[in-house]
Every structure is written in structure tokens, then in C-alpha cells.
Short mmCIF file of C-alpha atoms in Angstrom, two decimals:
data_model
loop_
_atom_site.label_atom_id
_atom_site.label_comp_id
_atom_site.label_asym_id
_atom_site.label_seq_id
_atom_site.Cartn_x
_atom_site.Cartn_y
_atom_site.Cartn_z
CA MET A 1 21.64 -4.49 -5.99
CA THR A 2 18.46 -5.98 -7.48
CA GLU A 3 15.93 -8.59 -6.45
CA ALA A 4 14.72 -9.58 -9.88
CA SER A 5 11.69 -11.62 -8.79
CA ASP A 6 10.16 -8.63 -7.01
CA GLN A 7 11.74 -5.96 -9.21
CA ILE A 8 13.06 -4.16 -6.15
CA PHE A 9 16.02 -1.78 -6.55
CA THR A 10 18.19 0.14 -4.12
CA GLY A 11 20.18 3.37 -4.19
CA LYS A 12 21.54 6.10 -1.95
CA ASN A 13 18.20 7.89 -2.32
CA VAL A 14 14.87 7.28 -4.03
CA GLU A 15 15.88 8.87 -7.34
CA ALA A 16 19.10 6.86 -7.47
CA ALA A 17 17.17 3.65 -6.82
CA ILE A 18 14.69 4.52 -9.59
CA GLU A 19 17.50 5.26 -12.04
CA ALA A 20 19.18 1.95 -11.20
CA GLY A 21 15.92 0.11 -11.77
CA LEU A 22 15.18 1.84 -15.07
CA ALA A 23 18.67 1.00 -16.32
CA ALA A 24 18.30 -2.65 -15.30
CA LEU A 25 14.85 -2.98 -16.89
CA GLY A 26 15.69 -0.92 -19.99
CA LEU A 27 12.60 1.26 -19.48
CA ARG A 28 11.80 4.97 -19.28
CA ARG A 29 10.30 6.69 -16.23
CA ASP A 30 6.87 6.94 -17.90
CA GLN A 31 6.86 3.18 -18.53
CA VAL A 32 6.83 2.13 -14.87
CA GLU A 33 4.82 2.69 -11.72
CA VAL A 34 7.06 3.46 -8.74
CA GLU A 35 6.31 2.19 -5.24
CA VAL A 36 8.64 3.52 -2.53
CA ILE A 37 9.27 0.70 -0.06
CA HIS A 38 11.83 2.61 2.04
CA PRO A 39 12.93 6.22 1.44
CA GLY A 40 16.40 5.58 2.83
CA SER A 41 18.12 7.32 5.71
CA ARG A 42 21.40 9.19 6.02
CA GLY A 43 21.66 8.09 9.64
CA LEU A 44 23.23 10.16 12.36
CA LEU A 45 26.59 11.53 11.23
CA GLY A 46 26.65 8.80 8.63
CA ILE A 47 26.07 6.03 11.17
CA GLY A 48 23.15 3.70 10.52
CA ALA A 49 22.57 4.99 6.99
CA GLN A 50 20.17 2.89 4.91
CA ASP A 51 19.72 2.75 1.15
CA ALA A 52 16.40 3.67 -0.39
CA ARG A 53 14.36 0.78 -1.82
CA VAL A 54 11.77 1.03 -4.58
CA ARG A 55 9.66 -1.41 -6.54
CA LEU A 56 9.30 -0.67 -10.28
CA ILE A 57 6.19 -2.09 -11.92
CA PRO A 58 6.24 -2.03 -15.76
CA ILE A 59 3.10 -0.53 -17.28
CA GLN A 60 1.59 -2.30 -20.25
CA GLN A 61 -0.15 -0.17 -22.85
CA GLU A 62 -3.65 -0.97 -24.08
CA GLN A 63 -3.81 -1.56 -27.82
CA ALA A 64 -7.24 0.06 -28.08
CA PRO A 65 -9.21 2.47 -25.89
CA GLU A 66 -12.42 1.53 -24.15
CA PRO A 67 -15.53 2.56 -26.13
CA GLN A 68 -16.42 5.56 -23.95
CA GLU A 69 -12.92 7.04 -23.97
CA GLN A 70 -11.16 9.06 -26.62
CA ALA A 71 -7.64 7.82 -25.94
CA PRO A 72 -6.03 4.77 -24.29
CA GLU A 73 -4.74 5.00 -20.77
CA PRO A 74 -1.69 3.29 -19.28
CA VAL A 75 -2.74 -0.17 -18.12
CA GLU A 76 -1.17 -2.57 -15.70
CA GLU A 77 -2.66 -6.04 -15.31
CA SER A 78 -2.31 -6.84 -11.59
CA PRO A 79 1.06 -8.66 -11.67
CA PRO A 80 2.35 -10.27 -8.47
CA GLU A 81 4.70 -7.30 -7.99
CA GLU A 82 1.81 -4.89 -7.40
CA ILE A 83 0.23 -6.95 -4.65
CA ALA A 84 3.38 -8.16 -2.92
CA ALA A 85 4.05 -6.81 0.58
CA PRO A 86 7.28 -4.96 1.43
CA GLU A 87 10.01 -7.16 2.85
CA GLU A 88 10.54 -6.76 6.56
CA GLU A 89 12.77 -8.58 9.00
CA PRO A 90 10.75 -11.13 10.99
CA ILE A 91 10.00 -10.24 14.60
CA ALA A 92 11.74 -12.88 16.67
CA THR A 93 9.47 -13.17 19.71
CA PRO A 94 6.12 -11.95 21.08
CA ALA A 95 8.12 -9.98 23.66
CA GLU A 96 9.92 -8.12 20.87
CA ALA A 97 6.59 -7.36 19.19
CA GLU A 98 5.25 -5.92 22.47
CA GLU A 99 8.40 -3.82 22.86
CA ILE A 100 8.09 -2.39 19.35
CA LEU A 101 4.37 -1.73 19.82
CA ALA A 102 5.05 0.16 23.06
CA GLU A 103 7.78 2.25 21.44
CA ALA A 104 5.74 2.99 18.31
CA GLY A 105 2.64 3.76 20.38
CA GLU A 106 4.58 6.24 22.50
CA LEU A 107 5.89 8.00 19.38
CA LEU A 108 2.43 8.19 17.83
CA GLN A 109 0.87 9.42 21.07
CA GLY A 110 3.46 12.17 21.20
CA LEU A 111 2.58 13.27 17.68
CA LEU A 112 -1.13 13.37 18.51
CA ASP A 113 -0.52 15.38 21.68
CA ARG A 114 1.53 17.93 19.75
CA MET A 115 -1.23 18.16 17.15
CA GLY A 116 -3.75 18.91 19.88
CA ILE A 117 -5.69 15.71 19.13
CA ARG A 118 -7.39 14.21 22.18
CA ALA A 119 -7.10 10.49 21.55
CA LYS A 120 -5.44 7.35 22.83
CA VAL A 121 -3.34 4.78 20.98
CA ARG A 122 -3.99 1.07 21.40
CA GLY A 123 -1.37 -1.30 19.98
CA TYR A 124 -1.84 -4.94 19.03
CA GLN A 125 -0.63 -7.50 16.52
CA GLY A 126 -2.99 -7.95 13.58
CA GLU A 127 -3.79 -11.01 11.54
CA LYS A 128 -1.33 -12.24 8.95
CA GLN A 129 -2.58 -11.87 5.40
CA GLU A 130 -1.73 -14.28 2.59
CA GLU A 131 0.68 -11.84 0.90
CA GLN A 132 2.50 -10.86 4.10
CA GLN A 133 5.54 -12.47 5.67
CA GLU A 134 4.12 -11.93 9.15
CA ALA A 135 1.26 -10.20 10.93
CA PRO A 136 1.51 -6.38 11.03
CA LEU A 137 1.80 -4.38 14.23
CA ILE A 138 -1.28 -2.18 14.44
CA LEU A 139 -1.62 1.14 16.25
CA ASN A 140 -5.31 2.01 16.47
CA ILE A 141 -6.15 5.61 17.42
CA GLU A 142 -9.29 5.78 19.54
CA GLY A 143 -11.32 8.87 20.43
CA ASP A 144 -14.13 11.17 19.28
CA ASP A 145 -14.40 13.12 16.01
CA LEU A 146 -11.18 11.77 14.51
CA GLY A 147 -12.18 12.13 10.87
CA ILE A 148 -9.52 14.84 10.49
CA LEU A 149 -6.87 12.13 10.94
CA ILE A 150 -8.23 10.12 8.01
CA GLY A 151 -8.46 12.79 5.34
CA ARG A 152 -9.53 12.51 1.71
CA ARG A 153 -9.21 8.88 0.58
CA GLY A 154 -7.19 8.20 3.72
CA ASP A 155 -4.37 10.52 2.64
CA THR A 156 -3.82 12.07 6.08
CA LEU A 157 -3.82 8.66 7.76
CA ALA A 158 -1.32 7.36 5.20
CA ALA A 159 1.00 10.31 5.89
CA LEU A 160 0.76 9.76 9.64
CA GLN A 161 1.60 6.08 9.20
CA TYR A 162 4.57 6.99 6.99
CA ILE A 163 5.99 9.31 9.67
CA VAL A 164 5.59 6.73 12.45
CA ARG A 165 7.22 4.03 10.32
CA LEU A 166 10.16 6.30 9.57
CA MET A 167 10.73 7.07 13.24
CA VAL A 168 10.46 3.46 14.38
CA ASN A 169 12.54 2.09 11.52
CA HIS A 170 15.22 4.72 12.14
CA ARG A 171 15.44 3.76 15.81
CA ARG A 172 15.38 0.04 15.11
CA ARG A 173 17.68 0.16 12.08
CA ARG A 174 15.30 -2.26 10.37
CA TRP A 175 12.00 -2.35 8.48
CA VAL A 176 8.95 -3.19 10.61
CA ASN A 177 5.45 -3.43 9.17
CA ILE A 178 3.55 -0.94 11.34
CA VAL A 179 -0.03 -0.01 10.44
CA VAL A 180 -1.63 3.15 11.85
CA ASP A 181 -5.43 3.08 11.93
CA VAL A 182 -8.21 5.33 13.28
CA GLU A 183 -11.13 3.62 15.01
CA GLU A 184 -10.39 0.57 12.82
CA TYR A 185 -11.20 2.59 9.69
CA LYS A 186 -8.82 0.52 7.54
CA THR A 187 -10.32 -2.75 8.74
CA ARG A 188 -13.84 -1.60 7.89
CA ARG A 189 -12.71 -0.15 4.57
CA GLU A 190 -10.91 -3.36 3.60
CA ARG A 191 -14.03 -5.40 4.34
CA GLN A 192 -16.15 -3.01 2.25
CA LEU A 193 -13.68 -3.18 -0.66
CA ARG A 194 -13.59 -6.97 -0.66
CA GLN A 195 -17.38 -7.09 -0.70
CA LEU A 196 -17.45 -4.50 -3.51
CA ALA A 197 -14.93 -6.53 -5.53
CA LEU A 198 -17.04 -9.68 -5.30
CA ARG A 199 -20.28 -7.85 -6.21
CA MET A 200 -18.69 -6.19 -9.24
CA ALA A 201 -17.15 -9.49 -10.33
CA GLU A 202 -20.62 -11.05 -10.27
CA ARG A 203 -21.91 -8.17 -12.42
CA VAL A 204 -19.11 -8.67 -14.95
CA VAL A 205 -19.85 -12.39 -15.17
CA ARG A 206 -23.59 -11.72 -15.52
CA THR A 207 -23.39 -8.97 -18.14
CA GLY A 208 -20.08 -9.69 -19.86
CA LYS A 209 -19.22 -5.97 -19.61
CA PRO A 210 -16.18 -4.56 -17.75
CA VAL A 211 -16.69 -2.52 -14.59
CA ARG A 212 -14.49 0.46 -13.73
CA LEU A 213 -14.26 1.31 -10.04
CA GLU A 214 -13.68 4.78 -8.60
CA PRO A 215 -10.09 6.06 -8.36
CA MET A 216 -8.30 4.60 -5.33
CA PRO A 217 -4.89 4.84 -3.66
CA ALA A 218 -2.45 1.97 -4.22
CA ARG A 219 -3.27 0.21 -0.95
CA GLU A 220 -6.98 0.01 -1.80
CA ARG A 221 -6.34 -1.12 -5.38
CA ARG A 222 -4.18 -3.89 -3.95
CA ILE A 223 -7.10 -5.09 -1.83
CA ILE A 224 -9.30 -5.37 -4.94
CA HIS A 225 -6.59 -7.24 -6.84
CA LEU A 226 -6.10 -9.68 -3.97
CA ALA A 227 -9.83 -10.26 -3.51
CA LEU A 228 -10.18 -11.34 -7.15
CA ARG A 229 -6.72 -12.77 -7.81
CA ASP A 230 -7.99 -16.38 -7.89
CA HIS A 231 -11.42 -15.67 -9.38
CA PRO A 232 -11.98 -18.12 -12.25
CA ASP A 233 -14.02 -15.77 -14.45
CA VAL A 234 -12.55 -12.26 -14.13
CA ILE A 235 -9.23 -10.42 -14.17
CA THR A 236 -8.33 -7.03 -12.70
CA GLN A 237 -6.31 -4.17 -14.18
CA SER A 238 -5.06 -0.85 -12.82
CA ILE A 239 -5.76 1.95 -15.30
CA GLY A 240 -4.86 5.65 -15.31
CA GLU A 241 -2.24 7.79 -13.63
CA GLY A 242 -1.74 9.44 -10.27
CA GLU A 243 -4.90 10.23 -8.32
CA HIS A 244 -7.01 9.03 -11.27
CA ARG A 245 -5.65 5.48 -11.20
CA ARG A 246 -8.45 2.95 -10.75
CA VAL A 247 -9.20 -0.77 -11.03
CA THR A 248 -11.09 -2.25 -13.97
CA ILE A 249 -12.64 -5.70 -13.65
CA ARG A 250 -12.98 -7.65 -16.90
CA ALA A 251 -14.17 -11.09 -17.96
CA ARG A 252 -11.40 -13.56 -18.73
#
């Protein structure tokens, strides 16, 4: 089953979903960027099983390398697919949101206790962003010396969020947009990235030269793309592979 507008594909597992998408698009594995929306679940004794869902983003190749590089890198020019939010079922009522927050907060608190982390979880509903269907449910971890929960480039925090989402989604048999944060690190980081995007866009307009940002995870690249999506004078591109993938800002 395929949602062509979003290039989302499903399968019994992630690999099956990727294969289905590659066949539908007529592309090879090295010609797409894969974003796992839902890893799928076998359920309990086959009950409540869910298909895996992935988004395949075609990668466009640069025709010429940048002057300082010896070879071209895979390039993707911020299409809508890269900045679209995963599809989740709308939360019907504020009471349901509170119920999910309480359940998710209890699960996260249990994980922290087992990790020996002295912290408390505060749950609340965040603000709806332009690209989201509805406001996310945020679990903010509060305490002292919690940098260990963030990790390099937020990798540890991303893994913790992934685990909590899996547990909640498995219980609920649905996809809920839950965000796990530490002392509002993500909120501060998003604000910093938006300010950085605007400053670098001004530099590109002033000098006429492209600016390459530091390598970032997909979530942070998405913030840059969104911040400059409607800018009249610049465009953004994701360049590179894996941990080295970064955003380049160019004049239109």
C-alpha cells in the first residue's frame, strides 16, 4: 500500500517496506534516503500486529562538485517529503491527551528509575507546528546533571524517545506523536537552529556564496529547512551521507 503524495510505503517489516517502495519508485537503495516512521510490531501472539511504515526520499545528484571538494556528494533539495511530519491519529479530546500523557510519563519514569537516573517527568501538550497535524505530547525530564540523557548530537535522547514511543504505540495500537525532552533541551536547540538559519541566510544574500552548516541529525536538518522554506532569496539542500549529512544554504 502506498501514499504517493508522501512517498510512504508499508510492509511486514522495515526491509519489506523499503523493498516495496524501491520497486514502486524504480530506484536503487543508494538512490533514496530512508526515514522509518514506524518499525512495525508483531503484536502479542499475532494479535495487534502493525505493518512497518517508511518514507523514501529520492536523492538528486549534483552535476558538479563544490569548489573545495574533490568529488560530488549526494544532494537532496529539501522537498516537502523531508519536512513532513509522520501521520498520527488525531487525539479526540483533552481528556484522552491527559490519559496518554499520564501513561507515557509513567513508562518513562520507570525507565529512568531502572537506569538509576534521579529525575522527574513532567508531561504537557506542546504547541502545534505548521507541518504537524496536531500538537505533540511532550514529556520533559527535569533534574540535575542530565546531560548523559542527551548524548552526542542528541543521540541518546532520540533513542529514549524511540523506546517510549514504541511502548505507548504498542499499548494504544496507534501512532501518537510523543516527544521526550530533557530540561527543554529540544526547545532551546530548535530556537538556536532557527536563529542560525536566518543569520546564515543573511550571509548568503550578502555575499552570494553558499554556506554549509555542521553535520546534523534529520530532525535538526528539518528545522533548518522549515525555517527557510519560504525565504525569497535562498534555498536549502541536504548534502552528504549518514552522520556527515548537513544542510547547505544557497542563493536562489
